[in-house]
C-alpha cells in the first residue's frame, strides 16, 4: 500500500504540470478514489502560485475514470487583492478525469460572526475503541482507519475517520483525502452493493486552518433525495473537539 505522501513525492514536473501514477491501492473500482484525485489537484493548485491565502472552497467535477499514469495541470483563473481562483485538471490515458476550481481567500473585517449547528453527539475515539479498516474488497479504503460510534439512520453515514499514514502531508491535502471517504448514502438506502459514481462535489471550509486530535475527523453524510438514477447528499466534517470544519454536498449517479 502506497501512502498518500509517497504518491505526492512521486510526482514529476513536466511542461505545464506534473506527471504521476495512481497506485492500485488507491483505486475505487476502475477509477482513482475521488478523495485522492481531489487531494492531488489541491496539491498542484497550492504549488501553482505564491503566498496563497487559506483555502475556502472547492468545486470538483468527476468527469471520467482516472487510473495508471496521470497528468495534473493547475492554472490561475483570477487573483484579486484578497481572493485567488485556481483551476486544476487531472488527466489519464482515458482523457480528462477531474476538473476542480479552488478558491483561496484571506480573512477580512466583518460585522458577521455566526456559528450555528452542533456536531452529532458522539464521543471522539479513545484508546479502548476498536479501530476498523475499510471493506477489504474496496482497495482505497484500506488507507483509512474508522471508528463506529452509534447506529446511524437509514439515510445517514456517521463515522470517525483518519488516514492511516498521514505524516508529512499538508493539513488541507490530508483533509481533502479524508473528506470523500464515506460511501454514497444511496448504497445504504439500497441495502446492497450497486454501481455508483460521484459526479460533482462542493466543499466549503469553515475556518482558516482546520486541526484535530490524533488525525480523527467526524464525517456525516445524509440524503433525502434519490430517484431516477440520481442522489443528492449533504455532508459535514467536525474536529475531535466538536469544532465544525466543513460543509459539503455531492451529486451521485446510481445505476440501480
Coordinates of C-alpha atoms in Angstrom, one line a residue:
X1 CA 0.0 0.0 0.0
X2 CA 1.4 3.4 -1.0
X3 CA 0.9 6.2 1.4
X4 CA -0.5 9.5 0.0
X5 CA 2.7 11.4 0.9
X6 CA 4.6 8.9 -1.4
X7 CA 2.1 9.4 -4.2
X8 CA 2.8 13.1 -4.0
X9 CA 6.5 12.6 -3.6
X10 CA 6.4 10.6 -6.8
X11 CA 5.0 13.5 -8.9
X12 CA 7.5 14.6 -11.6
X13 CA 7.4 18.1 -13.1
X14 CA 6.6 18.2 -16.8
X15 CA 5.8 21.1 -19.1
X16 CA 2.8 22.9 -17.6
X17 CA 2.2 20.5 -14.7
X18 CA 3.2 17.2 -13.1
X19 CA 3.1 13.6 -14.0
X20 CA 2.4 10.7 -11.6
X21 CA 0.7 7.4 -11.2
X22 CA -2.4 6.2 -9.3
X23 CA -1.3 3.1 -7.3
X24 CA -3.7 0.1 -7.3
X25 CA -4.1 0.6 -3.6
X26 CA -5.9 3.9 -4.2
X27 CA -8.4 2.6 -6.8
X28 CA -12.2 2.7 -6.3
X29 CA -13.4 0.2 -8.8
X30 CA -11.9 1.1 -12.2
X31 CA -11.0 4.7 -11.2
X32 CA -9.0 6.5 -8.6
X33 CA -10.7 7.2 -5.3
X34 CA -12.2 10.7 -5.6
X35 CA -10.6 12.0 -2.5
X36 CA -7.1 11.1 -3.8
X37 CA -7.7 12.8 -7.2
X38 CA -9.0 15.9 -5.4
X39 CA -6.1 15.9 -3.0
X40 CA -3.6 15.7 -5.8
X41 CA -5.4 18.5 -7.7
X42 CA -5.3 20.7 -4.5
X43 CA -1.6 19.9 -4.0
X44 CA -1.0 21.1 -7.6
X45 CA -3.1 24.2 -7.1
X46 CA -1.3 25.2 -4.0
X47 CA 2.0 24.8 -5.8
X48 CA 1.0 26.8 -8.8
X49 CA 1.1 30.3 -7.2
X50 CA 2.9 32.0 -4.3
X51 CA 1.6 33.2 -0.9
X52 CA -1.9 31.9 -1.5
X53 CA -4.4 32.7 1.4
X54 CA -6.3 29.8 3.1
X55 CA -8.5 27.5 1.1
X56 CA -12.2 28.5 1.4
X57 CA -14.0 26.4 -1.2
X58 CA -13.5 23.6 -3.7
X59 CA -15.8 22.8 -6.6
X60 CA -14.9 19.4 -8.1
X61 CA -16.3 17.6 -11.2
X62 CA -15.6 13.9 -11.5
X63 CA -15.7 13.8 -15.3
X64 CA -14.3 10.4 -16.2
X65 CA -12.2 7.5 -14.9
X66 CA -8.6 8.0 -13.7
X67 CA -6.1 5.2 -13.4
X68 CA -2.5 4.4 -14.1
X69 CA -0.4 7.3 -15.4
X70 CA -1.9 10.7 -14.8
X71 CA -1.0 14.3 -15.6
X72 CA -2.0 17.2 -13.3
X73 CA -2.1 20.8 -14.5
X74 CA -3.0 23.9 -12.4
X75 CA -3.5 27.4 -13.6
X76 CA -4.6 30.7 -12.1
X77 CA -8.0 31.9 -13.2
X78 CA -8.0 35.1 -11.4
X79 CA -6.2 36.7 -8.4
X80 CA -7.5 39.8 -6.8
X81 CA -6.4 41.7 -3.7
X82 CA -7.9 39.1 -1.3
X83 CA -9.0 36.0 -3.3
X84 CA -7.5 33.7 -5.8
X85 CA -9.2 31.2 -8.1
X86 CA -7.1 28.3 -9.3
X87 CA -8.2 25.6 -11.7
X88 CA -6.7 22.1 -11.6
X89 CA -7.2 19.3 -14.2
X90 CA -6.3 15.6 -13.7
X91 CA -6.0 13.5 -16.9
X92 CA -5.1 9.9 -17.7
X93 CA -5.0 7.9 -20.9
X94 CA -8.8 7.9 -20.9
X95 CA -8.8 11.7 -21.0
X96 CA -9.9 14.4 -18.6
X97 CA -11.0 12.7 -15.4
X98 CA -11.3 15.6 -12.9
X99 CA -11.6 19.3 -13.0
X100 CA -11.5 21.4 -9.8
X101 CA -11.8 25.1 -9.1
X102 CA -10.2 26.0 -5.7
X103 CA -11.0 29.4 -4.1
X104 CA -8.4 30.8 -1.7
X105 CA -9.3 33.8 0.4
X106 CA -7.8 35.8 3.2
X107 CA -9.8 37.0 6.3
X108 CA -11.5 40.4 6.2
X109 CA -13.1 42.5 8.8
X110 CA -16.8 41.7 9.1
X111 CA -19.8 42.6 11.2
X112 CA -20.9 38.9 11.0
X113 CA -19.8 36.3 13.5
X114 CA -22.2 33.4 13.3
X115 CA -21.5 29.8 14.4
X116 CA -24.7 27.7 14.4
X117 CA -25.2 24.0 14.4
X118 CA -23.6 21.4 16.7
X119 CA -21.6 18.3 16.0
X120 CA -23.5 15.0 16.3
X121 CA -23.5 13.8 19.9
X122 CA -20.8 11.1 19.6
X123 CA -17.6 10.9 21.7
X124 CA -14.3 11.0 19.9
X125 CA -12.2 7.8 19.6
X126 CA -10.3 6.7 22.7
X127 CA -7.6 4.2 23.4
X128 CA -10.1 1.4 24.1
X129 CA -12.0 1.7 20.9
X130 CA -11.9 -0.9 18.2
X131 CA -10.3 0.7 15.1
X132 CA -11.6 -0.7 11.9
X133 CA -10.3 -0.7 8.3
X134 CA -12.5 -0.2 5.2
X135 CA -14.0 -3.0 3.2
X136 CA -11.4 -5.5 2.0
X137 CA -12.9 -5.5 -1.5
X138 CA -12.5 -1.7 -1.8
X139 CA -8.9 -1.0 -2.4
X140 CA -8.6 2.6 -1.4
X141 CA -10.5 2.1 1.9
X142 CA -7.5 0.2 3.3
X143 CA -5.7 3.5 3.6
X144 CA -8.1 4.7 6.3
X145 CA -9.0 3.8 9.9
X146 CA -12.6 4.0 11.1
X147 CA -14.4 4.0 14.4
X148 CA -18.2 3.5 14.6
X149 CA -20.0 5.3 17.5
X150 CA -23.7 4.5 17.0
X151 CA -26.1 3.0 14.5
X152 CA -26.8 5.8 12.0
X153 CA -30.2 6.3 10.4
X154 CA -31.1 4.5 7.2
X155 CA -30.2 7.5 5.0
X156 CA -27.1 8.5 7.0
X157 CA -23.5 7.6 7.4
X158 CA -21.7 8.7 10.6
X159 CA -18.1 7.7 11.3
X160 CA -14.8 8.8 12.8
X161 CA -12.2 8.6 10.0
X162 CA -8.5 9.2 9.7
X163 CA -5.7 8.5 7.2
X164 CA -3.6 5.5 8.4
X165 CA -0.4 7.2 7.0
X166 CA -0.8 11.0 7.5
X167 CA 2.7 12.2 8.4
X168 CA 4.4 14.6 6.1
X169 CA 1.2 15.9 4.4
X170 CA -0.1 19.4 4.2
X171 CA -3.2 19.5 6.5
X172 CA -5.6 20.7 3.8
X173 CA -4.4 18.0 1.4
X174 CA -4.9 15.3 4.1
X175 CA -8.3 16.7 4.9
X176 CA -9.3 16.7 1.2
X177 CA -8.3 13.0 1.0
X178 CA -10.4 12.1 4.1
X179 CA -13.4 14.2 3.2
X180 CA -14.7 11.9 0.5
X181 CA -14.2 8.7 2.4
X182 CA -17.8 7.8 3.3
X183 CA -19.7 5.5 0.8
X184 CA -22.5 7.2 -1.0
X185 CA -25.7 7.2 1.2
X186 CA -27.6 5.7 -1.8
X187 CA -25.8 2.4 -1.1
X188 CA -27.0 2.3 2.4
X189 CA -30.6 3.1 1.3
X190 CA -30.4 0.3 -1.3
X191 CA -29.1 -2.2 1.3
X192 CA -26.8 -3.8 -1.2
X193 CA -23.8 -3.1 -3.5
X194 CA -24.5 -1.4 -6.8
X195 CA -22.6 0.7 -9.3
X196 CA -22.5 4.3 -8.2
X197 CA -20.4 7.3 -9.2
X198 CA -19.9 10.8 -7.7
X199 CA -20.5 13.4 -10.3
X200 CA -19.9 16.7 -8.6
X201 CA -18.7 17.8 -5.1
X202 CA -18.7 21.2 -3.5
X203 CA -16.8 21.7 -0.2
X204 CA -16.8 24.8 1.9
X205 CA -14.2 25.2 4.6
X206 CA -15.4 26.8 7.9
X207 CA -12.0 28.0 9.2
X208 CA -8.5 29.1 8.2
X209 CA -6.6 26.1 9.3
X210 CA -8.6 23.1 10.4
X211 CA -7.0 20.9 13.0
X212 CA -8.0 17.9 15.1
X213 CA -6.6 15.4 17.6
X214 CA -4.7 12.3 16.5
X215 CA -5.9 12.7 12.9
X216 CA -9.6 11.9 13.7
X217 CA -12.4 13.7 11.8
X218 CA -16.1 13.0 12.3
X219 CA -17.8 12.6 8.9
X220 CA -21.5 12.6 8.3
X221 CA -23.5 12.2 5.1
X222 CA -27.3 12.3 4.8
X223 CA -29.7 12.2 1.9
X224 CA -33.4 12.8 1.4
X225 CA -33.5 12.5 -2.4
X226 CA -32.7 9.5 -4.5
X227 CA -34.7 8.7 -7.7
X228 CA -34.3 8.2 -11.4
X229 CA -30.7 7.3 -11.0
X230 CA -29.6 10.4 -9.1
X231 CA -29.0 11.0 -5.4
X232 CA -28.2 14.3 -3.7
X233 CA -26.4 14.2 -0.4
X234 CA -25.4 16.7 2.3
X235 CA -22.2 16.2 4.3
X236 CA -20.4 17.6 7.2
X237 CA -17.0 17.4 8.9
X238 CA -16.1 18.1 12.6
X239 CA -12.8 18.0 14.5
X240 CA -12.4 15.8 17.6
X241 CA -13.4 18.7 19.9
X242 CA -16.7 19.3 18.0
X243 CA -15.4 22.3 16.0
X244 CA -17.2 22.4 12.6
X245 CA -14.7 22.1 9.8
X246 CA -16.6 21.9 6.5
X247 CA -20.0 21.8 4.9
X248 CA -20.2 19.9 1.6
X249 CA -22.6 18.4 -0.9
X250 CA -22.3 15.7 -3.6
X251 CA -24.4 14.7 -6.6
X252 CA -24.2 10.9 -7.1
X253 CA -25.2 8.7 -10.1
X254 CA -26.9 5.5 -9.1
X255 CA -27.1 2.7 -11.6
X256 CA -29.6 0.5 -9.8

